[in-house]
Each structure stands twice: as C-alpha cells, then as structure tokens.
mmCIF file with all atom_site columns, C-alpha atoms in Angstrom:
data_model
loop_
_atom_site.group_PDB
_atom_site.id
_atom_site.type_symbol
_atom_site.label_atom_id
_atom_site.label_alt_id
_atom_site.label_comp_id
_atom_site.label_asym_id
_atom_site.label_entity_id
_atom_site.label_seq_id
_atom_site.pdbx_PDB_ins_code
_atom_site.Cartn_x
_atom_site.Cartn_y
_atom_site.Cartn_z
_atom_site.occupancy
_atom_site.B_iso_or_equiv
_atom_site.pdbx_formal_charge
_atom_site.auth_seq_id
_atom_site.auth_comp_id
_atom_site.auth_asym_id
_atom_site.auth_atom_id
_atom_site.pdbx_PDB_model_num
ATOM 1   C CA . LYS A 1 1   ? 12.017  -15.521 2.655   1.00 44.00 ? 1   LYS A CA 1
ATOM 2   C CA . ALA A 1 2   ? 10.783  -18.033 0.193   1.00 52.00 ? 2   ALA A CA 1
ATOM 3   C CA . CYS A 1 3   ? 7.253   -17.890 1.852   1.00 53.00 ? 3   CYS A CA 1
ATOM 4   C CA . GLY A 1 4   ? 6.349   -14.487 0.297   1.00 53.00 ? 4   GLY A CA 1
ATOM 5   C CA . ILE A 1 5   ? 3.585   -14.406 -2.165  1.00 56.00 ? 5   ILE A CA 1
ATOM 6   C CA . ASN A 1 6   ? 5.945   -13.297 -4.975  1.00 52.00 ? 6   ASN A CA 1
ATOM 7   C CA . GLU A 1 7   ? 8.050   -16.464 -4.472  1.00 53.00 ? 7   GLU A CA 1
ATOM 8   C CA . GLU A 1 8   ? 5.126   -18.855 -4.361  1.00 57.00 ? 8   GLU A CA 1
ATOM 9   C CA . TYR A 1 9   ? 2.629   -17.382 -6.728  1.00 54.00 ? 9   TYR A CA 1
ATOM 10  C CA . GLY A 1 10  ? 3.971   -18.522 -10.119 1.00 58.00 ? 10  GLY A CA 1
ATOM 11  C CA . SER A 1 11  ? 4.619   -22.048 -9.324  1.00 59.00 ? 11  SER A CA 1
ATOM 12  C CA . HIS A 1 12  ? 1.800   -22.944 -6.969  1.00 61.00 ? 12  HIS A CA 1
ATOM 13  C CA . PHE A 1 13  ? -1.091  -20.503 -6.950  1.00 60.00 ? 13  PHE A CA 1
ATOM 14  C CA . ARG A 1 14  ? -1.383  -18.850 -10.366 1.00 57.00 ? 14  ARG A CA 1
ATOM 15  C CA . PRO A 1 15  ? -3.698  -21.452 -11.863 1.00 56.00 ? 15  PRO A CA 1
ATOM 16  C CA . ILE A 1 16  ? -6.037  -21.452 -8.834  1.00 58.00 ? 16  ILE A CA 1
ATOM 17  C CA . THR A 1 17  ? -6.331  -17.925 -7.551  1.00 67.00 ? 17  THR A CA 1
ATOM 18  C CA . PHE A 1 18  ? -7.205  -14.300 -8.529  1.00 70.00 ? 18  PHE A CA 1
ATOM 19  C CA . ASP A 1 19  ? -5.117  -12.561 -11.228 1.00 79.00 ? 19  ASP A CA 1
ATOM 20  C CA . THR A 1 20  ? -2.150  -10.970 -9.509  1.00 82.00 ? 20  THR A CA 1
ATOM 21  C CA . LEU A 1 21  ? 0.539   -8.486  -10.509 1.00 84.00 ? 21  LEU A CA 1
ATOM 22  C CA . PHE A 1 22  ? 3.685   -7.488  -8.717  1.00 86.00 ? 22  PHE A CA 1
ATOM 23  C CA . VAL A 1 23  ? 5.403   -4.129  -8.357  1.00 90.00 ? 23  VAL A CA 1
ATOM 24  C CA . HIS A 1 24  ? 8.916   -3.971  -6.838  1.00 90.00 ? 24  HIS A CA 1
ATOM 25  C CA . LEU A 1 25  ? 9.191   -1.221  -4.299  1.00 91.00 ? 25  LEU A CA 1
ATOM 26  C CA . THR A 1 26  ? 12.203  1.159   -4.343  1.00 90.00 ? 26  THR A CA 1
ATOM 27  C CA . PRO A 1 27  ? 14.232  1.989   -1.185  1.00 90.00 ? 27  PRO A CA 1
ATOM 28  C CA . ASP A 1 28  ? 12.929  5.576   -1.305  1.00 91.00 ? 28  ASP A CA 1
ATOM 29  C CA . PHE A 1 29  ? 9.330   4.353   -1.213  1.00 91.00 ? 29  PHE A CA 1
ATOM 30  C CA . LEU A 1 30  ? 10.129  1.898   1.617   1.00 91.00 ? 30  LEU A CA 1
ATOM 31  C CA . ALA A 1 31  ? 11.699  4.665   3.604   1.00 90.00 ? 31  ALA A CA 1
ATOM 32  C CA . TYR A 1 32  ? 8.581   6.749   3.014   1.00 90.00 ? 32  TYR A CA 1
ATOM 33  C CA . LEU A 1 33  ? 6.346   3.902   4.408   1.00 91.00 ? 33  LEU A CA 1
ATOM 34  C CA . SER A 1 34  ? 8.462   3.576   7.425   1.00 88.00 ? 34  SER A CA 1
ATOM 35  C CA . ALA A 1 35  ? 8.665   7.327   8.249   1.00 87.00 ? 35  ALA A CA 1
ATOM 36  C CA . ASP A 1 36  ? 6.293   8.843   10.829  1.00 85.00 ? 36  ASP A CA 1
ATOM 37  C CA . GLY A 1 37  ? 3.316   10.870  9.621   1.00 81.00 ? 37  GLY A CA 1
ATOM 38  C CA . VAL A 1 38  ? 1.208   10.859  6.488   1.00 79.00 ? 38  VAL A CA 1
ATOM 39  C CA . VAL A 1 39  ? 2.250   13.199  3.923   1.00 81.00 ? 39  VAL A CA 1
ATOM 40  C CA . LEU A 1 40  ? 0.853   12.384  0.494   1.00 80.00 ? 40  LEU A CA 1
ATOM 41  C CA . PRO A 1 41  ? 2.489   12.920  -2.795  1.00 80.00 ? 41  PRO A CA 1
ATOM 42  C CA . PRO A 1 42  ? 1.017   16.122  -4.392  1.00 79.00 ? 42  PRO A CA 1
ATOM 43  C CA . SER A 1 43  ? -0.058  14.317  -7.531  1.00 80.00 ? 43  SER A CA 1
ATOM 44  C CA . LEU A 1 44  ? -2.429  12.219  -5.485  1.00 76.00 ? 44  LEU A CA 1
ATOM 45  C CA . ILE A 1 45  ? -4.208  15.011  -3.628  1.00 75.00 ? 45  ILE A CA 1
ATOM 46  C CA . PRO A 1 46  ? -7.308  16.193  -5.326  1.00 70.00 ? 46  PRO A CA 1
ATOM 47  C CA . SER A 1 47  ? -6.946  19.833  -6.465  1.00 66.00 ? 47  SER A CA 1
ATOM 48  C CA . HIS A 1 48  ? -9.680  21.125  -4.182  1.00 54.00 ? 48  HIS A CA 1
ATOM 49  C CA . GLN A 1 49  ? -7.850  19.713  -1.220  1.00 53.00 ? 49  GLN A CA 1
ATOM 50  C CA . ASN A 1 50  ? -4.199  20.468  -2.133  1.00 50.00 ? 50  ASN A CA 1
ATOM 51  C CA . PRO A 1 51  ? -2.919  23.149  0.340   1.00 53.00 ? 51  PRO A CA 1
ATOM 52  C CA . HIS A 1 52  ? 0.005   23.965  -1.949  1.00 52.00 ? 52  HIS A CA 1
ATOM 53  C CA . GLN A 1 53  ? -2.188  24.913  -4.967  1.00 50.00 ? 53  GLN A CA 1
ATOM 54  C CA . GLN A 1 54  ? -2.789  28.630  -5.170  1.00 52.00 ? 54  GLN A CA 1
ATOM 55  C CA . ASP A 1 55  ? -6.398  29.802  -4.767  1.00 50.00 ? 55  ASP A CA 1
ATOM 56  C CA . SER A 1 56  ? -7.625  32.902  -6.367  1.00 48.00 ? 56  SER A CA 1
ATOM 57  C CA . SER A 1 57  ? -9.967  33.657  -3.424  1.00 50.00 ? 57  SER A CA 1
ATOM 58  C CA . ASP A 1 58  ? -8.832  35.754  -0.471  1.00 48.00 ? 58  ASP A CA 1
ATOM 59  C CA . SER A 1 59  ? -7.698  33.714  2.453   1.00 52.00 ? 59  SER A CA 1
ATOM 60  C CA . GLU A 1 60  ? -8.210  34.698  6.171   1.00 56.00 ? 60  GLU A CA 1
ATOM 61  C CA . ILE A 1 61  ? -5.026  32.831  7.174   1.00 54.00 ? 61  ILE A CA 1
ATOM 62  C CA . ASP A 1 62  ? -2.304  35.181  8.321   1.00 55.00 ? 62  ASP A CA 1
ATOM 63  C CA . GLU A 1 63  ? 0.630   34.677  5.883   1.00 56.00 ? 63  GLU A CA 1
ATOM 64  C CA . GLU A 1 64  ? 3.097   35.029  8.739   1.00 56.00 ? 64  GLU A CA 1
ATOM 65  C CA . GLU A 1 65  ? 1.407   32.267  10.741  1.00 55.00 ? 65  GLU A CA 1
ATOM 66  C CA . TRP A 1 66  ? 1.376   29.993  7.695   1.00 51.00 ? 66  TRP A CA 1
ATOM 67  C CA . GLU A 1 67  ? 5.085   30.478  7.051   1.00 57.00 ? 67  GLU A CA 1
ATOM 68  C CA . GLU A 1 68  ? 6.006   29.576  10.634  1.00 53.00 ? 68  GLU A CA 1
ATOM 69  C CA . THR A 1 69  ? 4.279   26.173  10.325  1.00 50.00 ? 69  THR A CA 1
ATOM 70  C CA . PRO A 1 70  ? 6.911   23.572  9.563   1.00 56.00 ? 70  PRO A CA 1
ATOM 71  C CA . GLN A 1 71  ? 6.225   21.974  6.172   1.00 60.00 ? 71  GLN A CA 1
ATOM 72  C CA . ALA A 1 72  ? 6.954   18.236  5.669   1.00 61.00 ? 72  ALA A CA 1
ATOM 73  C CA . THR A 1 73  ? 8.730   17.301  2.539   1.00 73.00 ? 73  THR A CA 1
ATOM 74  C CA . GLN A 1 74  ? 6.189   15.936  0.022   1.00 77.00 ? 74  GLN A CA 1
ATOM 75  C CA . PRO A 1 75  ? 7.178   12.647  -1.468  1.00 82.00 ? 75  PRO A CA 1
ATOM 76  C CA . ASP A 1 76  ? 7.083   12.081  -5.157  1.00 85.00 ? 76  ASP A CA 1
ATOM 77  C CA . PHE A 1 77  ? 6.803   8.582   -6.709  1.00 89.00 ? 77  PHE A CA 1
ATOM 78  C CA . PRO A 1 78  ? 5.494   9.146   -10.294 1.00 89.00 ? 78  PRO A CA 1
ATOM 79  C CA . ASP A 1 79  ? 6.846   5.816   -11.642 1.00 93.00 ? 79  ASP A CA 1
ATOM 80  C CA . LEU A 1 80  ? 5.346   3.837   -8.841  1.00 93.00 ? 80  LEU A CA 1
ATOM 81  C CA . GLU A 1 81  ? 2.050   5.613   -9.068  1.00 92.00 ? 81  GLU A CA 1
ATOM 82  C CA . GLU A 1 82  ? 1.853   4.965   -12.844 1.00 94.00 ? 82  GLU A CA 1
ATOM 83  C CA . LYS A 1 83  ? 2.689   1.203   -12.349 1.00 95.00 ? 83  LYS A CA 1
ATOM 84  C CA . VAL A 1 84  ? -0.046  0.908   -9.704  1.00 94.00 ? 84  VAL A CA 1
ATOM 85  C CA . ARG A 1 85  ? -2.537  2.769   -11.793 1.00 95.00 ? 85  ARG A CA 1
ATOM 86  C CA . GLN A 1 86  ? -1.771  0.498   -14.811 1.00 95.00 ? 86  GLN A CA 1
ATOM 87  C CA . ALA A 1 87  ? -2.080  -2.620  -12.647 1.00 95.00 ? 87  ALA A CA 1
ATOM 88  C CA . ILE A 1 88  ? -5.332  -1.558  -11.232 1.00 95.00 ? 88  ILE A CA 1
ATOM 89  C CA . GLU A 1 89  ? -6.698  -0.921  -14.702 1.00 95.00 ? 89  GLU A CA 1
ATOM 90  C CA . ARG A 1 90  ? -5.409  -4.274  -15.978 1.00 95.00 ? 90  ARG A CA 1
ATOM 91  C CA . LEU A 1 91  ? -7.166  -6.007  -13.230 1.00 92.00 ? 91  LEU A CA 1
ATOM 92  C CA . GLY A 1 92  ? -10.542 -4.444  -13.937 1.00 93.00 ? 92  GLY A CA 1
ATOM 93  C CA . GLY A 1 93  ? -10.398 -1.274  -12.099 1.00 94.00 ? 93  GLY A CA 1
ATOM 94  C CA . GLU A 1 94  ? -10.537 -2.706  -8.418  1.00 93.00 ? 94  GLU A CA 1
ATOM 95  C CA . ALA A 1 95  ? -7.603  -4.359  -6.648  1.00 94.00 ? 95  ALA A CA 1
ATOM 96  C CA . PHE A 1 96  ? -6.674  -5.874  -3.344  1.00 91.00 ? 96  PHE A CA 1
ATOM 97  C CA . ILE A 1 97  ? -3.161  -5.124  -2.079  1.00 91.00 ? 97  ILE A CA 1
ATOM 98  C CA . LYS A 1 98  ? -0.566  -6.730  0.218   1.00 90.00 ? 98  LYS A CA 1
ATOM 99  C CA . LEU A 1 99  ? 3.189   -6.687  0.667   1.00 88.00 ? 99  LEU A CA 1
ATOM 100 C CA . ASN A 1 100 ? 5.243   -9.998  0.514   1.00 81.00 ? 100 ASN A CA 1
ATOM 101 C CA . TRP A 1 101 ? 3.277   -11.393 3.498   1.00 82.00 ? 101 TRP A CA 1
ATOM 102 C CA . SER A 1 102 ? 0.603   -9.242  4.905   1.00 87.00 ? 102 SER A CA 1
ATOM 103 C CA . ALA A 1 103 ? -2.356  -7.136  3.731   1.00 88.00 ? 103 ALA A CA 1
ATOM 104 C CA . PRO A 1 104 ? -3.344  -3.871  5.445   1.00 92.00 ? 104 PRO A CA 1
ATOM 105 C CA . ARG A 1 105 ? -6.501  -5.417  7.125   1.00 90.00 ? 105 ARG A CA 1
ATOM 106 C CA . ASP A 1 106 ? -6.198  -3.230  10.115  1.00 92.00 ? 106 ASP A CA 1
ATOM 107 C CA . VAL A 1 107 ? -6.988  -0.025  8.139   1.00 90.00 ? 107 VAL A CA 1
ATOM 108 C CA . SER A 1 108 ? -9.942  -1.063  5.944   1.00 87.00 ? 108 SER A CA 1
ATOM 109 C CA . TRP A 1 109 ? -11.823 1.784   7.631   1.00 89.00 ? 109 TRP A CA 1
ATOM 110 C CA . MET A 1 110 ? -9.741  4.307   5.703   1.00 89.00 ? 110 MET A CA 1
ATOM 111 C CA . LEU A 1 111 ? -11.565 3.632   2.421   1.00 84.00 ? 111 LEU A CA 1
ATOM 112 C CA . HIS A 1 112 ? -15.014 4.861   1.730   1.00 80.00 ? 112 HIS A CA 1
ATOM 113 C CA . ASP A 1 113 ? -16.636 1.439   1.792   1.00 83.00 ? 113 ASP A CA 1
ATOM 114 C CA . ASN A 1 114 ? -14.772 -0.106  4.758   1.00 85.00 ? 114 ASN A CA 1
ATOM 115 C CA . SER A 1 115 ? -13.140 -2.644  2.444   1.00 86.00 ? 115 SER A CA 1
ATOM 116 C CA . LEU A 1 116 ? -9.714  -3.250  1.091   1.00 90.00 ? 116 LEU A CA 1
ATOM 117 C CA . CYS A 1 117 ? -10.866 -2.509  -2.488  1.00 91.00 ? 117 CYS A CA 1
ATOM 118 C CA . CYS A 1 118 ? -8.351  0.014   -4.068  1.00 92.00 ? 118 CYS A CA 1
ATOM 119 C CA . ARG A 1 119 ? -9.400  1.985   -7.142  1.00 93.00 ? 119 ARG A CA 1
ATOM 120 C CA . THR A 1 120 ? -6.540  4.517   -7.257  1.00 93.00 ? 120 THR A CA 1
ATOM 121 C CA . PRO A 1 121 ? -2.828  4.817   -6.247  1.00 93.00 ? 121 PRO A CA 1
ATOM 122 C CA . LEU A 1 122 ? -4.096  7.136   -3.435  1.00 91.00 ? 122 LEU A CA 1
ATOM 123 C CA . ASP A 1 123 ? -6.111  4.277   -1.987  1.00 93.00 ? 123 ASP A CA 1
ATOM 124 C CA . VAL A 1 124 ? -2.998  1.976   -2.141  1.00 93.00 ? 124 VAL A CA 1
ATOM 125 C CA . ILE A 1 125 ? -0.642  4.559   -0.434  1.00 92.00 ? 125 ILE A CA 1
ATOM 126 C CA . LEU A 1 126 ? -3.250  5.352   2.247   1.00 91.00 ? 126 LEU A CA 1
ATOM 127 C CA . LEU A 1 127 ? -3.680  1.733   3.223   1.00 93.00 ? 127 LEU A CA 1
ATOM 128 C CA . LEU A 1 128 ? 0.129   0.960   3.035   1.00 93.00 ? 128 LEU A CA 1
ATOM 129 C CA . LYS A 1 129 ? 1.109   4.048   5.063   1.00 92.00 ? 129 LYS A CA 1
ATOM 130 C CA . GLY A 1 130 ? -1.538  3.590   7.742   1.00 91.00 ? 130 GLY A CA 1
ATOM 131 C CA . SER A 1 131 ? -1.144  -0.091  8.443   1.00 93.00 ? 131 SER A CA 1
ATOM 132 C CA . GLU A 1 132 ? 0.541   -1.565  11.484  1.00 92.00 ? 132 GLU A CA 1
ATOM 133 C CA . PHE A 1 133 ? 0.590   -4.951  9.623   1.00 90.00 ? 133 PHE A CA 1
ATOM 134 C CA . ILE A 1 134 ? 2.629   -3.398  6.794   1.00 90.00 ? 134 ILE A CA 1
ATOM 135 C CA . GLN A 1 135 ? 4.978   -1.731  9.308   1.00 90.00 ? 135 GLN A CA 1
ATOM 136 C CA . HIS A 1 136 ? 5.619   -5.104  10.894  1.00 87.00 ? 136 HIS A CA 1
ATOM 137 C CA . ASP A 1 137 ? 6.466   -6.623  7.583   1.00 84.00 ? 137 ASP A CA 1
ATOM 138 C CA . LEU A 1 138 ? 8.837   -3.750  6.775   1.00 85.00 ? 138 LEU A CA 1
ATOM 139 C CA . ASN A 1 139 ? 10.607  -3.456  10.149  1.00 82.00 ? 139 ASN A CA 1
ATOM 140 C CA . GLN A 1 140 ? 10.168  -6.782  12.077  1.00 78.00 ? 140 GLN A CA 1
ATOM 141 C CA . ALA A 1 141 ? 9.508   -9.556  9.700   1.00 67.00 ? 141 ALA A CA 1
ATOM 142 C CA . PHE A 1 142 ? 12.793  -11.345 10.412  1.00 66.00 ? 142 PHE A CA 1
ATOM 143 C CA . MET A 1 143 ? 12.986  -10.447 14.156  1.00 66.00 ? 143 MET A CA 1
ATOM 144 C CA . GLU A 1 144 ? 12.122  -13.967 15.263  1.00 63.00 ? 144 GLU A CA 1
ATOM 145 C CA . CYS A 1 145 ? 14.297  -15.774 12.631  1.00 63.00 ? 145 CYS A CA 1
ATOM 146 C CA . SER A 1 146 ? 16.712  -18.321 14.026  1.00 62.00 ? 146 SER A CA 1
ATOM 147 C CA . ASP A 1 147 ? 19.817  -16.643 12.574  1.00 59.00 ? 147 ASP A CA 1
ATOM 148 C CA . GLY A 1 148 ? 18.827  -13.463 14.410  1.00 52.00 ? 148 GLY A CA 1
ATOM 149 C CA . ILE A 1 149 ? 19.801  -11.275 11.412  1.00 56.00 ? 149 ILE A CA 1
ATOM 150 C CA . SER A 1 150 ? 17.336  -8.628  10.284  1.00 51.00 ? 150 SER A CA 1
ATOM 151 C CA . GLN A 1 151 ? 17.256  -8.592  6.497   1.00 62.00 ? 151 GLN A CA 1
ATOM 152 C CA . THR A 1 152 ? 15.028  -7.931  3.553   1.00 62.00 ? 152 THR A CA 1
ATOM 153 C CA . PRO A 1 153 ? 13.311  -10.733 1.626   1.00 63.00 ? 153 PRO A CA 1
ATOM 154 C CA . THR A 1 154 ? 14.917  -12.329 -1.384  1.00 59.00 ? 154 THR A CA 1
ATOM 155 C CA . GLY A 1 155 ? 14.198  -10.105 -4.341  1.00 63.00 ? 155 GLY A CA 1
ATOM 156 C CA . GLY A 1 156 ? 13.243  -7.164  -2.093  1.00 78.00 ? 156 GLY A CA 1
ATOM 157 C CA . PHE A 1 157 ? 9.840   -5.937  -0.995  1.00 86.00 ? 157 PHE A CA 1
ATOM 158 C CA . VAL A 1 158 ? 6.980   -6.378  -3.471  1.00 88.00 ? 158 VAL A CA 1
ATOM 159 C CA . LEU A 1 159 ? 3.655   -4.736  -3.662  1.00 91.00 ? 159 LEU A CA 1
ATOM 160 C CA . THR A 1 160 ? 1.160   -7.484  -4.598  1.00 89.00 ? 160 THR A CA 1
ATOM 161 C CA . ILE A 1 161 ? -1.863  -6.198  -6.574  1.00 91.00 ? 161 ILE A CA 1
ATOM 162 C CA . ARG A 1 162 ? -4.692  -8.681  -7.023  1.00 88.00 ? 162 ARG A CA 1
ATOM 163 C CA . ARG A 1 163 ? -8.029  -8.552  -8.806  1.00 89.00 ? 163 ARG A CA 1
ATOM 164 C CA . PHE A 1 164 ? -10.500 -7.491  -6.092  1.00 87.00 ? 164 PHE A CA 1
ATOM 165 C CA . GLN A 1 165 ? -13.190 -10.003 -5.170  1.00 78.00 ? 165 GLN A CA 1
ATOM 166 C CA . SER A 1 166 ? -15.657 -9.380  -2.420  1.00 74.00 ? 166 SER A CA 1
ATOM 167 C CA . ILE A 1 167 ? -15.626 -12.532 -0.289  1.00 68.00 ? 167 ILE A CA 1
ATOM 168 C CA . THR A 1 168 ? -18.014 -12.882 2.615   1.00 66.00 ? 168 THR A CA 1
ATOM 169 C CA . PRO A 1 169 ? -16.053 -14.367 5.561   1.00 62.00 ? 169 PRO A CA 1
ATOM 170 C CA . LEU A 1 170 ? -19.079 -16.492 6.523   1.00 64.00 ? 170 LEU A CA 1
ATOM 171 C CA . GLY A 1 171 ? -18.949 -18.165 3.035   1.00 60.00 ? 171 GLY A CA 1
ATOM 172 C CA . SER A 1 172 ? -15.262 -19.020 3.174   1.00 59.00 ? 172 SER A CA 1
ATOM 173 C CA . LEU A 1 173 ? -13.889 -22.452 4.002   1.00 61.00 ? 173 LEU A CA 1
ATOM 174 C CA . ASP A 1 174 ? -10.446 -23.095 5.512   1.00 62.00 ? 174 ASP A CA 1
ATOM 175 C CA . VAL A 1 175 ? -8.582  -26.042 3.971   1.00 60.00 ? 175 VAL A CA 1
ATOM 176 C CA . LEU A 1 176 ? -5.753  -27.681 5.691   1.00 57.00 ? 176 LEU A CA 1
ATOM 177 C CA . SER A 1 177 ? -3.277  -29.846 3.775   1.00 55.00 ? 177 SER A CA 1
ATOM 178 C CA . GLY A 1 178 ? -1.021  -32.555 5.108   1.00 57.00 ? 178 GLY A CA 1
ATOM 179 C CA . ALA A 1 179 ? -1.047  -36.062 6.286   1.00 56.00 ? 179 ALA A CA 1
ATOM 180 C CA . ILE A 1 180 ? -3.788  -36.973 8.715   1.00 57.00 ? 180 ILE A CA 1
ATOM 181 C CA . THR A 1 181 ? -2.527  -39.471 11.317  1.00 54.00 ? 181 THR A CA 1
#
C-alpha cells in the first residue's frame, strides 16, 4: 500500500524527479476502467467521428437495422476530464500517466507516435482503458499479499500525471541502493 507513487512522491522523490500531479479516481471511473469493451465519453469523441451526432446528409444505413444494434451506455466523467485537461496544461501540454504502481506501457501503440505522451484526456482514457497492466493494478494488485485480503490502496486509486520527458532507454542507467556486502 505505502509503495504507491502517491505515498512516496512528496517525501522522497519530489526534489529529484519530473513535476507530478495526482488526480483521485472515483468509484464510477474505476468501474468503467474494469468493464469490458471500450466506449468513450461523448465529450471526447471528435464531432466528425461521433455516431450519436446528427448528420444533415442522407445516410444509407437502414434505420431499422441501426435501432436493433444494442447501444452501450456512454460514460460521462466531466469533472475528471477537466482535472486531467488542467493537469496536462499545467505540465506543459504533454504528460506521462500511471496509476498508483503501473504505467500503461503495453498500449503505447494506441497513440499516434507510439509513445506514452498524452496531450488530451482522450489519450489518457484510451491508455488506461486498453492496458492489461492497469487492469492488474485495479483487480489483482493485492492478490499475492500475505494477508490474502483483496483491498484498495490507502487513499484509493490515483491517476499520476507527470511532465512528459522523452527518455531513450539506451541512455538510462539503473541505480541500485543498499548495502554492498
């Protein structure tokens, strides 16, 4: 529990790492992340791609066929979207995201430049929703704990939004701390 970035950032890492902001996630948003399928909030879908927006041109789709297609309930998280938008702006317009423990590294291919650089709330939601690493944090993070009790982290789940910095893996250096014997 205490190893989440939101627990350690202020006391240990704030002076030596990238600027970081935290957004606490609501139970509704966490349920949305855990649900099957990808249905985006309508406010994040560009108007030229929004199937729910009326188009003045004639459509060749048979109205009866369209009505028979089951419609998923579209989620709506305007407060979260605005907090994420403001955080990205405060951090210079580009951000790297993660939850308490993991980043959605497995879905970097979803963004246009194959990086984890988020510029909009849509980028953030796409990465969170599509990532198996995030699903593990949400549903199995405490599975191997010695007490055997599945629980949420102290303070709940937190979206960590950091100033994006492109770091070449070949130029990084791993540092281990501890006593050498």
